[in-house]
Amino acid sequence: MSLYESELVVERREFAADDVLALTLRHPLGEPLPAWEPGAHVDVLPAPGLERQYSLCGDPADRSAWRIAVLRERPGRGGSAHVHEQLREGGKVRVRGPRNNFRLEPAPRYRFVAGGIGITPILPMLAAAEAAGADWTLLYGGRTRASMAFVEELGRYGDRVTIAPEDESGLLDLPSVLNDVPEGTLVYCCGPGPLLDAVEARCPSGVLRVERFRPKEQESDGGTAFEVELAQSGRTLTVAPEVSVLDAVRAAGIEVLYSCTEGTCGTCETDVLDGEPDHRDSVLTEDERAAGETMMICVSRCRGKRLVLDL
């Protein structure tokens, strides 16, 4: 699968909250950027060896620009610090994508829950739900009001949005939005892992859609060896314990798209033609895992002795 990749110009940078920098990116020649839908993210490659995923949080109808928001993580791995300190207006940055593992599915009712920088993929979802005439609410939490991005922008939605900084309101009142969820409602949540875990524990099966910025903790070990047949390449590889399918495939000289190597971004999603994957990603829904039609080869393994992949 070929993805759009280009150097884009930082047209505008502004702080959306304490330590949250919003960047507006355009093509240097004014060319239209690829279309995207709410929930999509892009890979930002600000410097050699640095690659991070950020949700698009602007207007999908505006093909002239993309907007992302970057939380400066303290401590972090260097990506957010580089964006905050080195990317200036008029500068260029390489961007790849978009991809979408967090699509807004049609529904008559939505309950949105966001924590901190998790508001970014939710923002365009609110506009889409509003335009569709859906019944929706947003519960949005953060450490302090000053740390919560786009609060003023959310003001246009009135009492559909509940802003709940922890220093003012305590922990998010999840029962207020998740108890007695009406039939036909979908719940969308993005934010830190403990929030997602708490929402998952309260939601009925099948109604929740989440996006994780960090991988969900796994109890499984490195697993046992198994064989992978690569249908397109006509090769069969042995994947040793503690070696990922991705690493085994690349070691065999077969190039595949990948990014996070943690099972969170969805870049390495690969079709499964035969065999049962042992899913260890943080992307696929329970229904998608049960179907076993695709897997994230950077972290997932095999429940049996053999997989056949469309590679």
Short mmCIF file of C-alpha atoms in Angstrom, two decimals:
data_model
loop_
_atom_site.label_atom_id
_atom_site.label_comp_id
_atom_site.label_asym_id
_atom_site.label_seq_id
_atom_site.Cartn_x
_atom_site.Cartn_y
_atom_site.Cartn_z
CA MET A 1 0.00 0.00 0.00
CA SER A 2 1.43 3.34 -1.05
CA LEU A 3 0.89 6.33 1.21
CA TYR A 4 1.19 10.01 0.41
CA GLU A 5 4.48 11.45 1.68
CA SER A 6 5.73 14.99 1.22
CA GLU A 7 7.55 17.87 2.86
CA LEU A 8 4.96 20.34 4.09
CA VAL A 9 5.41 23.93 5.22
CA VAL A 10 4.55 25.03 8.75
CA GLU A 11 2.24 27.91 7.91
CA ARG A 12 1.15 28.65 11.45
CA ARG A 13 2.06 27.61 14.97
CA GLU A 14 0.10 28.58 18.07
CA PHE A 15 -0.36 27.22 21.55
CA ALA A 16 -3.75 25.55 22.05
CA ALA A 17 -2.99 25.04 25.78
CA ASP A 18 -0.02 24.86 28.11
CA ASP A 19 2.55 22.62 26.38
CA VAL A 20 0.20 21.87 23.45
CA LEU A 21 1.42 23.33 20.16
CA ALA A 22 -1.00 23.42 17.20
CA LEU A 23 0.60 23.40 13.75
CA THR A 24 -1.08 24.22 10.44
CA LEU A 25 0.68 22.48 7.55
CA ARG A 26 0.37 23.21 3.81
CA HIS A 27 2.01 21.98 0.62
CA PRO A 28 4.81 24.38 -0.43
CA LEU A 29 3.30 24.73 -3.92
CA GLY A 30 -0.26 25.05 -2.69
CA GLU A 31 -1.27 21.62 -3.94
CA PRO A 32 -4.32 20.01 -2.29
CA LEU A 33 -3.55 17.50 0.43
CA PRO A 34 -5.11 14.02 0.50
CA ALA A 35 -8.66 13.75 1.80
CA TRP A 36 -9.22 12.40 5.30
CA GLU A 37 -12.04 11.56 7.68
CA PRO A 38 -12.44 12.19 11.43
CA GLY A 39 -10.18 9.91 13.44
CA ALA A 40 -7.31 9.95 10.92
CA HIS A 41 -3.68 10.49 11.88
CA VAL A 42 -0.44 11.22 10.05
CA ASP A 43 3.18 10.26 10.62
CA VAL A 44 5.42 13.26 11.24
CA LEU A 45 9.13 12.76 10.58
CA PRO A 46 10.76 15.92 11.99
CA ALA A 47 14.35 14.65 11.94
CA PRO A 48 16.34 11.50 11.09
CA GLY A 49 15.41 8.74 13.51
CA LEU A 50 12.31 10.57 14.74
CA GLU A 51 8.84 9.48 13.67
CA ARG A 52 5.64 10.21 15.58
CA GLN A 53 1.91 9.86 14.92
CA TYR A 54 -0.43 12.82 15.45
CA SER A 55 -4.18 13.01 14.92
CA LEU A 56 -5.58 15.43 12.36
CA CYS A 57 -7.76 17.89 14.25
CA GLY A 58 -8.75 20.46 11.63
CA ASP A 59 -11.54 20.52 9.06
CA PRO A 60 -11.67 17.48 6.72
CA ALA A 61 -13.37 19.64 4.07
CA ASP A 62 -10.30 21.91 3.88
CA ARG A 63 -7.92 20.15 1.48
CA SER A 64 -5.51 23.10 1.55
CA ALA A 65 -4.18 22.45 5.07
CA TRP A 66 -3.77 19.88 7.83
CA ARG A 67 -3.79 20.76 11.52
CA ILE A 68 -2.13 18.69 14.23
CA ALA A 69 -1.57 19.38 17.92
CA VAL A 70 1.56 18.18 19.72
CA LEU A 71 1.79 17.75 23.48
CA ARG A 72 5.28 18.36 24.80
CA GLU A 73 5.96 15.27 26.85
CA ARG A 74 8.18 15.59 29.91
CA PRO A 75 10.10 13.36 29.87
CA GLY A 76 9.70 12.05 26.34
CA ARG A 77 11.68 10.37 23.59
CA GLY A 78 12.63 13.61 21.86
CA GLY A 79 9.97 13.86 19.17
CA SER A 80 7.66 16.37 20.82
CA ALA A 81 10.60 18.45 22.09
CA HIS A 82 11.96 18.68 18.54
CA VAL A 83 8.59 19.81 17.19
CA HIS A 84 8.21 22.45 19.91
CA GLU A 85 11.76 23.76 19.73
CA GLN A 86 12.81 23.32 16.09
CA LEU A 87 9.73 23.60 13.83
CA ARG A 88 9.18 27.27 13.09
CA GLU A 89 6.72 29.06 10.83
CA GLY A 90 7.99 28.79 7.27
CA GLY A 91 10.00 25.68 8.07
CA LYS A 92 9.38 22.30 6.45
CA VAL A 93 8.63 18.89 7.89
CA ARG A 94 8.13 15.54 6.21
CA VAL A 95 4.66 14.06 6.71
CA ARG A 96 3.21 10.69 5.64
CA GLY A 97 -0.40 9.55 5.56
CA PRO A 98 -3.17 9.89 6.44
CA ARG A 99 -4.36 6.59 7.93
CA ASN A 100 -7.46 5.92 9.98
CA ASN A 101 -7.94 3.21 12.61
CA PHE A 102 -10.51 5.24 14.57
CA ARG A 103 -13.28 5.95 12.07
CA LEU A 104 -16.52 7.59 13.09
CA GLU A 105 -19.19 5.04 12.29
CA PRO A 106 -22.75 6.21 11.51
CA ALA A 107 -24.99 6.18 14.58
CA PRO A 108 -28.00 8.13 15.87
CA ARG A 109 -26.27 8.83 19.20
CA TYR A 110 -22.70 9.25 20.40
CA ARG A 111 -21.04 9.65 23.77
CA PHE A 112 -17.52 11.07 23.42
CA VAL A 113 -14.96 10.91 26.24
CA ALA A 114 -11.58 12.60 25.91
CA GLY A 115 -8.64 12.95 28.27
CA GLY A 116 -5.88 15.51 27.71
CA ILE A 117 -4.40 15.44 24.20
CA GLY A 118 -6.96 12.73 23.39
CA ILE A 119 -9.28 15.56 22.38
CA THR A 120 -7.47 15.86 19.03
CA PRO A 121 -9.13 13.00 17.07
CA ILE A 122 -12.44 13.75 18.79
CA LEU A 123 -12.64 17.38 17.58
CA PRO A 124 -13.51 16.64 13.93
CA MET A 125 -15.84 13.87 15.10
CA LEU A 126 -17.93 16.39 16.99
CA ALA A 127 -18.33 18.53 13.89
CA ALA A 128 -19.32 15.47 11.83
CA ALA A 129 -21.83 14.29 14.44
CA GLU A 130 -23.31 17.78 14.63
CA ALA A 131 -23.59 18.01 10.84
CA ALA A 132 -25.30 14.61 10.73
CA GLY A 133 -27.89 15.72 13.27
CA ALA A 134 -26.87 13.04 15.76
CA ASP A 135 -27.53 13.25 19.48
CA TRP A 136 -24.12 13.57 21.11
CA THR A 137 -22.27 14.72 24.24
CA LEU A 138 -18.61 15.15 25.14
CA LEU A 139 -17.01 14.65 28.54
CA TYR A 140 -13.52 16.18 28.43
CA GLY A 141 -11.02 15.99 31.26
CA GLY A 142 -7.45 17.10 31.95
CA ARG A 143 -5.14 18.02 34.78
CA THR A 144 -6.04 21.72 34.74
CA ARG A 145 -8.16 23.94 32.52
CA ALA A 146 -5.00 25.64 31.22
CA SER A 147 -3.59 22.27 30.10
CA MET A 148 -6.69 21.35 28.08
CA ALA A 149 -6.42 22.16 24.37
CA PHE A 150 -9.18 23.76 22.27
CA VAL A 151 -11.48 24.58 25.21
CA GLU A 152 -12.47 27.90 23.63
CA GLU A 153 -13.15 26.21 20.29
CA LEU A 154 -15.46 23.75 22.03
CA GLY A 155 -17.49 26.60 23.51
CA ARG A 156 -19.60 26.82 20.36
CA TYR A 157 -21.30 23.54 21.26
CA GLY A 158 -22.77 24.84 24.51
CA ASP A 159 -23.98 22.35 27.10
CA ARG A 160 -23.34 19.34 24.86
CA VAL A 161 -19.73 19.64 26.12
CA THR A 162 -18.71 19.14 29.75
CA ILE A 163 -15.25 20.50 30.59
CA ALA A 164 -13.98 18.80 33.75
CA PRO A 165 -10.42 19.72 34.86
CA GLU A 166 -9.22 17.36 37.59
CA ASP A 167 -8.09 20.18 39.89
CA GLU A 168 -11.65 21.59 39.82
CA SER A 169 -13.86 18.50 39.47
CA GLY A 170 -11.78 15.48 40.47
CA LEU A 171 -11.74 12.38 38.28
CA LEU A 172 -14.11 12.25 35.32
CA ASP A 173 -17.67 11.28 36.24
CA LEU A 174 -17.88 8.35 33.84
CA PRO A 175 -21.17 6.99 35.25
CA SER A 176 -22.88 10.22 34.18
CA VAL A 177 -22.32 9.39 30.51
CA LEU A 178 -21.83 5.62 30.47
CA ASN A 179 -24.56 4.30 32.75
CA ASP A 180 -27.75 3.39 30.88
CA VAL A 181 -26.32 4.02 27.40
CA PRO A 182 -29.35 4.00 25.04
CA GLU A 183 -29.51 1.35 22.33
CA GLY A 184 -27.86 2.52 19.12
CA THR A 185 -25.28 4.67 20.92
CA LEU A 186 -21.58 4.45 20.09
CA VAL A 187 -18.97 5.54 22.64
CA TYR A 188 -15.71 7.05 21.36
CA CYS A 189 -12.83 7.55 23.77
CA CYS A 190 -9.23 8.73 23.42
CA GLY A 191 -6.78 9.64 26.16
CA PRO A 192 -4.37 8.10 28.67
CA GLY A 193 -4.40 4.35 29.27
CA PRO A 194 -6.08 4.39 32.72
CA LEU A 195 -9.00 6.42 31.31
CA LEU A 196 -9.44 4.01 28.40
CA ASP A 197 -9.32 1.04 30.76
CA ALA A 198 -11.96 2.62 33.01
CA VAL A 199 -14.24 3.35 30.06
CA GLU A 200 -13.78 -0.17 28.69
CA ALA A 201 -14.79 -1.61 32.05
CA ARG A 202 -18.08 0.34 32.01
CA CYS A 203 -19.15 -0.04 28.38
CA PRO A 204 -21.42 -2.79 27.09
CA SER A 205 -19.87 -5.06 24.48
CA GLY A 206 -19.74 -3.68 20.96
CA VAL A 207 -20.43 0.00 21.65
CA LEU A 208 -16.93 1.30 22.43
CA ARG A 209 -14.34 2.60 19.97
CA VAL A 210 -10.96 3.70 21.38
CA GLU A 211 -7.63 4.99 20.16
CA ARG A 212 -4.54 4.47 22.25
CA PHE A 213 -1.43 6.64 22.06
CA ARG A 214 0.55 3.97 23.91
CA PRO A 215 0.26 0.18 23.68
CA LYS A 216 -2.10 -1.64 25.99
CA GLU A 217 -0.26 -3.70 28.56
CA GLN A 218 0.00 -7.35 27.56
CA GLU A 219 0.35 -10.31 29.90
CA SER A 220 1.54 -12.67 27.17
CA ASP A 221 5.20 -13.64 26.81
CA GLY A 222 7.43 -13.77 23.74
CA GLY A 223 5.69 -16.93 22.56
CA THR A 224 6.99 -19.95 20.68
CA ALA A 225 8.42 -20.35 17.20
CA PHE A 226 6.06 -20.67 14.23
CA GLU A 227 6.16 -20.58 10.44
CA VAL A 228 4.93 -17.75 8.24
CA GLU A 229 4.23 -18.37 4.58
CA LEU A 230 4.40 -15.24 2.46
CA ALA A 231 1.88 -15.82 -0.32
CA GLN A 232 3.09 -13.12 -2.70
CA SER A 233 6.80 -13.79 -2.21
CA GLY A 234 6.56 -17.60 -2.29
CA ARG A 235 8.73 -17.90 0.82
CA THR A 236 8.28 -19.56 4.18
CA LEU A 237 10.02 -18.10 7.23
CA THR A 238 10.49 -19.33 10.77
CA VAL A 239 9.66 -16.69 13.38
CA ALA A 240 11.68 -17.44 16.51
CA PRO A 241 10.50 -16.63 20.06
CA GLU A 242 11.06 -12.97 21.00
CA VAL A 243 11.34 -12.08 17.27
CA SER A 244 8.43 -10.22 15.67
CA VAL A 245 6.90 -11.20 12.35
CA LEU A 246 7.87 -7.74 11.13
CA ASP A 247 11.53 -8.26 12.02
CA ALA A 248 11.56 -11.72 10.45
CA VAL A 249 10.04 -10.42 7.23
CA ARG A 250 12.44 -7.48 7.00
CA ALA A 251 15.43 -9.71 7.78
CA ALA A 252 14.40 -11.77 4.75
CA GLY A 253 14.77 -8.64 2.60
CA ILE A 254 11.06 -7.99 2.12
CA GLU A 255 10.11 -4.34 2.56
CA VAL A 256 6.85 -3.59 4.33
CA LEU A 257 5.36 -0.40 5.71
CA TYR A 258 5.71 0.04 9.47
CA SER A 259 6.03 2.86 11.94
CA CYS A 260 5.47 2.62 15.70
CA THR A 261 6.51 -1.08 16.20
CA GLU A 262 4.26 -1.04 19.28
CA GLY A 263 0.91 -2.07 17.80
CA THR A 264 -0.72 1.34 18.10
CA CYS A 265 -0.53 3.05 14.71
CA GLY A 266 -1.87 0.39 12.31
CA THR A 267 0.76 0.99 9.63
CA CYS A 268 1.86 -2.65 9.41
CA GLU A 269 -1.65 -4.15 9.25
CA THR A 270 -1.43 -7.20 7.01
CA ASP A 271 -4.07 -9.52 5.53
CA VAL A 272 -4.13 -13.04 6.99
CA LEU A 273 -4.95 -15.73 4.40
CA ASP A 274 -4.74 -18.74 6.71
CA GLY A 275 -3.99 -19.51 10.33
CA GLU A 276 -5.07 -17.91 13.61
CA PRO A 277 -3.29 -14.74 14.76
CA ASP A 278 -2.46 -14.12 18.40
CA HIS A 279 -3.49 -10.45 18.49
CA ARG A 280 -1.36 -8.24 20.74
CA ASP A 281 -2.08 -4.84 19.20
CA SER A 282 -4.03 -1.86 20.54
CA VAL A 283 -5.82 -1.10 17.25
CA LEU A 284 -8.26 -3.83 16.25
CA THR A 285 -11.72 -4.13 17.80
CA GLU A 286 -12.84 -7.36 19.46
CA ASP A 287 -14.94 -8.20 16.39
CA GLU A 288 -11.95 -7.61 14.09
CA ARG A 289 -9.76 -9.79 16.28
CA ALA A 290 -12.34 -12.57 16.24
CA ALA A 291 -12.58 -12.38 12.44
CA GLY A 292 -8.82 -12.89 12.17
CA GLU A 293 -8.64 -11.35 8.71
CA THR A 294 -5.76 -8.96 9.47
CA MET A 295 -3.00 -8.57 12.06
CA MET A 296 -0.38 -6.06 13.14
CA ILE A 297 2.82 -7.90 12.35
CA CYS A 298 4.97 -5.69 14.58
CA VAL A 299 3.57 -7.26 17.78
CA SER A 300 1.05 -10.01 17.03
CA ARG A 301 2.01 -13.67 16.68
CA CYS A 302 0.42 -17.04 15.84
CA ARG A 303 -1.84 -19.20 18.02
CA GLY A 304 -0.85 -22.31 16.11
CA LYS A 305 2.19 -23.40 14.14
CA ARG A 306 1.62 -21.58 10.85
CA LEU A 307 0.29 -18.38 9.32
CA VAL A 308 -0.16 -17.45 5.69
CA LEU A 309 0.14 -13.71 5.06
CA ASP A 310 -0.55 -11.64 1.96
CA LEU A 311 3.05 -10.48 1.60
#
